[in-house]
Coordinates of C-alpha atoms in Angstrom, one line a residue:
M1 CA 0.0 0.0 0.0
S2 CA 1.4 3.4 -0.9
K3 CA 2.1 5.9 1.8
E4 CA 0.3 9.3 2.1
I5 CA 3.2 11.8 1.8
I6 CA 2.6 15.5 2.5
L7 CA 5.4 18.1 2.1
Y8 CA 5.0 21.3 4.1
D9 CA 6.6 23.6 1.7
Y10 CA 7.6 27.1 0.7
P11 CA 8.9 27.8 -2.8
L12 CA 11.9 29.9 -1.8
S13 CA 13.0 27.8 1.1
S14 CA 16.3 26.2 0.0
A15 CA 15.7 23.4 2.5
A16 CA 12.3 22.6 1.0
Y17 CA 13.8 22.9 -2.5
R18 CA 16.2 20.2 -1.6
V19 CA 13.4 17.9 -0.5
R20 CA 11.4 18.6 -3.7
I21 CA 14.4 17.6 -5.7
A22 CA 14.9 14.3 -3.8
L23 CA 11.2 13.4 -4.0
N24 CA 11.2 14.1 -7.8
L25 CA 14.4 12.1 -8.3
K26 CA 12.8 9.2 -6.5
G27 CA 9.6 9.5 -8.5
I28 CA 7.5 9.8 -5.4
R29 CA 4.0 11.2 -5.6
Y30 CA 3.2 13.6 -2.8
K31 CA 0.9 16.5 -1.8
K32 CA 2.1 19.9 -0.9
V33 CA 0.9 22.3 1.8
L34 CA 2.1 25.9 1.4
I35 CA 3.5 27.4 4.6
N36 CA 4.1 31.1 3.8
L37 CA 7.3 32.2 5.6
L38 CA 6.8 35.8 4.8
H39 CA 3.4 35.7 6.6
Q40 CA 5.0 33.8 9.6
E41 CA 2.6 30.9 9.0
Q42 CA 5.4 28.6 10.3
Q43 CA 4.7 30.0 13.8
S44 CA 1.0 29.2 13.7
D45 CA -0.3 26.9 16.4
L46 CA -1.5 24.5 13.7
Y47 CA 1.9 24.1 12.2
L48 CA 3.8 24.1 15.5
A49 CA 1.8 21.1 16.5
K50 CA 3.4 19.3 13.5
N51 CA 6.9 20.8 13.8
P52 CA 7.6 22.5 17.2
Q53 CA 10.7 24.1 15.7
G54 CA 8.5 26.1 13.3
L55 CA 10.8 25.4 10.4
I56 CA 10.3 24.4 6.8
P57 CA 10.2 21.7 5.5
S58 CA 8.3 19.0 7.3
L59 CA 7.3 15.7 5.7
S60 CA 4.3 13.9 6.9
V61 CA 4.3 10.1 6.1
D62 CA 1.0 8.5 7.0
G63 CA 0.6 11.1 9.7
Q64 CA 4.1 10.6 11.1
V65 CA 6.2 13.8 10.7
I66 CA 9.9 14.0 9.8
T67 CA 11.6 17.4 10.1
Q68 CA 15.0 18.7 9.0
S69 CA 15.8 18.4 5.3
I70 CA 18.9 16.1 5.9
A71 CA 16.8 13.6 7.9
I72 CA 14.0 13.7 5.3
I73 CA 16.3 13.2 2.3
E74 CA 18.2 10.4 4.0
W75 CA 14.9 8.7 5.0
L76 CA 13.8 8.9 1.4
D77 CA 17.0 7.4 0.2
E78 CA 16.8 4.5 2.7
T79 CA 13.1 3.9 2.1
Y80 CA 13.0 4.3 -1.7
T81 CA 15.9 2.5 -3.3
Q82 CA 15.4 3.7 -6.8
Q83 CA 17.8 6.4 -8.0
P84 CA 20.2 6.1 -5.0
L85 CA 21.6 9.4 -3.8
L86 CA 24.8 7.9 -2.2
P87 CA 27.5 5.8 -3.7
Q88 CA 28.1 2.2 -2.5
G89 CA 31.4 2.5 -0.7
A90 CA 31.4 3.6 2.9
L91 CA 34.3 6.0 2.4
E92 CA 32.7 7.6 -0.7
K93 CA 29.4 7.9 1.1
A94 CA 31.1 9.8 4.0
Q95 CA 33.0 12.1 1.6
L96 CA 29.9 13.0 -0.4
R97 CA 27.9 13.5 2.8
A98 CA 30.6 15.9 4.1
Q99 CA 30.1 18.1 1.1
A100 CA 26.3 18.1 1.4
Y101 CA 26.6 18.8 5.1
T102 CA 29.0 21.7 4.4
I103 CA 26.0 23.4 2.8
A104 CA 23.5 22.2 5.4
C105 CA 25.6 23.0 8.4
D106 CA 28.1 25.7 7.5
I107 CA 26.1 27.9 5.1
H108 CA 22.4 27.5 5.6
P109 CA 22.2 28.0 9.4
L110 CA 24.2 31.3 9.1
N111 CA 22.5 32.6 6.0
N112 CA 18.8 31.6 6.2
L113 CA 15.9 34.1 6.3
R114 CA 15.5 34.2 10.1
V115 CA 19.3 34.9 10.6
L116 CA 19.4 37.6 8.0
R117 CA 16.3 39.2 9.5
Y118 CA 17.9 39.1 13.0
L119 CA 21.0 40.8 11.7
V120 CA 18.9 43.7 10.4
D121 CA 16.0 43.9 12.8
D122 CA 17.7 43.0 16.1
M123 CA 21.4 43.7 15.6
A124 CA 20.8 46.9 13.6
H125 CA 23.1 46.0 10.7
N126 CA 22.5 47.7 7.4
E127 CA 22.0 46.0 4.0
T128 CA 25.7 46.3 3.1
E129 CA 26.8 44.7 6.3
K130 CA 24.1 41.9 5.9
M131 CA 25.4 41.0 2.5
A132 CA 29.0 41.1 3.6
W133 CA 28.0 38.5 6.2
Y134 CA 26.1 36.4 3.6
Y135 CA 29.0 36.4 1.1
H136 CA 31.6 35.6 3.7
W137 CA 30.1 32.3 4.8
I138 CA 29.0 31.1 1.3
K139 CA 32.4 31.8 -0.2
L140 CA 34.2 29.8 2.5
A141 CA 32.0 26.8 1.8
F142 CA 31.9 27.1 -2.0
T143 CA 35.7 27.2 -2.1
S144 CA 36.0 23.8 -0.4
I145 CA 33.1 22.3 -2.4
E146 CA 34.7 23.6 -5.7
A147 CA 37.9 21.8 -4.8
Y148 CA 36.0 18.5 -4.1
I149 CA 34.0 18.6 -7.4
D150 CA 37.1 19.5 -9.4
A151 CA 39.0 16.6 -7.9
N152 CA 36.2 14.0 -8.3
A153 CA 34.7 13.0 -11.5
Q154 CA 30.9 13.7 -11.6
N155 CA 28.8 11.1 -13.4
N156 CA 25.4 11.5 -15.0
Q157 CA 23.4 10.5 -12.0
A158 CA 22.2 13.0 -9.5
N159 CA 23.4 12.5 -5.9
L160 CA 23.0 13.8 -2.4
L161 CA 25.3 16.8 -2.9
D162 CA 23.3 17.9 -6.0
T163 CA 20.1 18.1 -4.0
F164 CA 21.8 20.6 -1.6
L165 CA 24.1 22.4 -4.1
V166 CA 21.4 23.4 -6.7
P167 CA 19.2 25.3 -4.2
Q168 CA 22.3 26.9 -2.6
V169 CA 23.5 28.2 -6.0
F170 CA 20.0 29.4 -6.7
N171 CA 20.2 31.5 -3.6
A172 CA 23.7 32.7 -4.4
N173 CA 22.5 33.9 -7.7
R174 CA 19.5 35.6 -6.1
F175 CA 21.8 37.5 -3.9
K176 CA 24.1 38.3 -6.8
L177 CA 27.2 36.5 -5.6
D178 CA 30.0 36.4 -8.2
M179 CA 30.1 32.7 -9.2
T180 CA 33.1 33.1 -11.5
P181 CA 35.5 31.5 -9.0
Y182 CA 33.5 28.3 -9.0
P183 CA 33.5 26.8 -12.6
S184 CA 33.1 23.2 -11.4
I185 CA 30.1 24.1 -9.3
N186 CA 28.6 26.0 -12.1
Q187 CA 29.1 23.2 -14.6
R188 CA 27.5 20.7 -12.2
V189 CA 24.5 22.9 -11.5
I190 CA 24.0 23.5 -15.2
W191 CA 23.9 19.8 -15.8
C192 CA 21.5 19.3 -12.9
N193 CA 19.1 22.0 -14.1
Q194 CA 18.8 20.2 -17.4
Q195 CA 17.2 17.3 -15.6
S196 CA 13.4 17.2 -15.2
A197 CA 13.5 16.4 -11.5
F198 CA 15.4 19.6 -10.8
Q199 CA 13.3 21.7 -13.2
Q200 CA 10.1 20.5 -11.5
A201 CA 11.5 21.4 -8.1
H202 CA 12.6 24.9 -9.1
P203 CA 11.0 27.7 -7.2
D204 CA 9.7 29.4 -10.3
T205 CA 7.6 26.3 -11.2
Q206 CA 5.9 26.2 -7.8
R207 CA 2.3 27.4 -7.4
T208 CA 1.9 29.9 -4.6

C-alpha cells in the first residue's frame, strides 16, 4: 500500500527545495501544503503542532512527521531504493555527505531568512553589512566544495550533494554572488538544471 506523503513547503525555502528535488528524483507522488514564511505561518499553532521548531520543510508520512531536510532526504534514500543518492562504498558515502553537510551545516544556518532578519531587525546591521555576512560564509563553503568537485569525476546520476548544491547556488544567484571562481560548481549545476527532477522542483515552477 502506498504511503500518504505530504510536504509542508515554501517555494523559496532552500531546505524545502532540496526535498522537492529528492522526491522528484525518486519519482514519489506527494501532496504539498504551502506554509508562507513571509506571513509567519510557520509560527501558527496548527503548524507548530506538527513541527515544534517552526521550520520548513516537514514531511508527513501516513501522519508521522519528519523534520530537517537532511533527515528527510536520507529517510527517502533509505526507504525508496530507486535512484540512490549515495555511492556504494562507505568512504565515498562519507566524503559525499561531508560536502552536502557543508551546505546544510556551514552555510544554511548562518544565511537563512531568520538569521538575516535578525542581523537587520535586532542587531541593527544595514543592508551592506548583511550582504557582507552572507557572502563571507558562502564563499568559504563554496571554495571547499569547488575543490571537491574539481577533484572528483561527476557522473550523469544526481546525488545527495546535488540536492543541496542546486538550491544553494540558486540562492547565491538571487543575492548576486559572483560565481566566476566556481567553474566546477557552475558546470555541475547547469547539468542538474537540465534534468526534469530539478526543473520541476525549481521555485519558479511552484504554485503559490
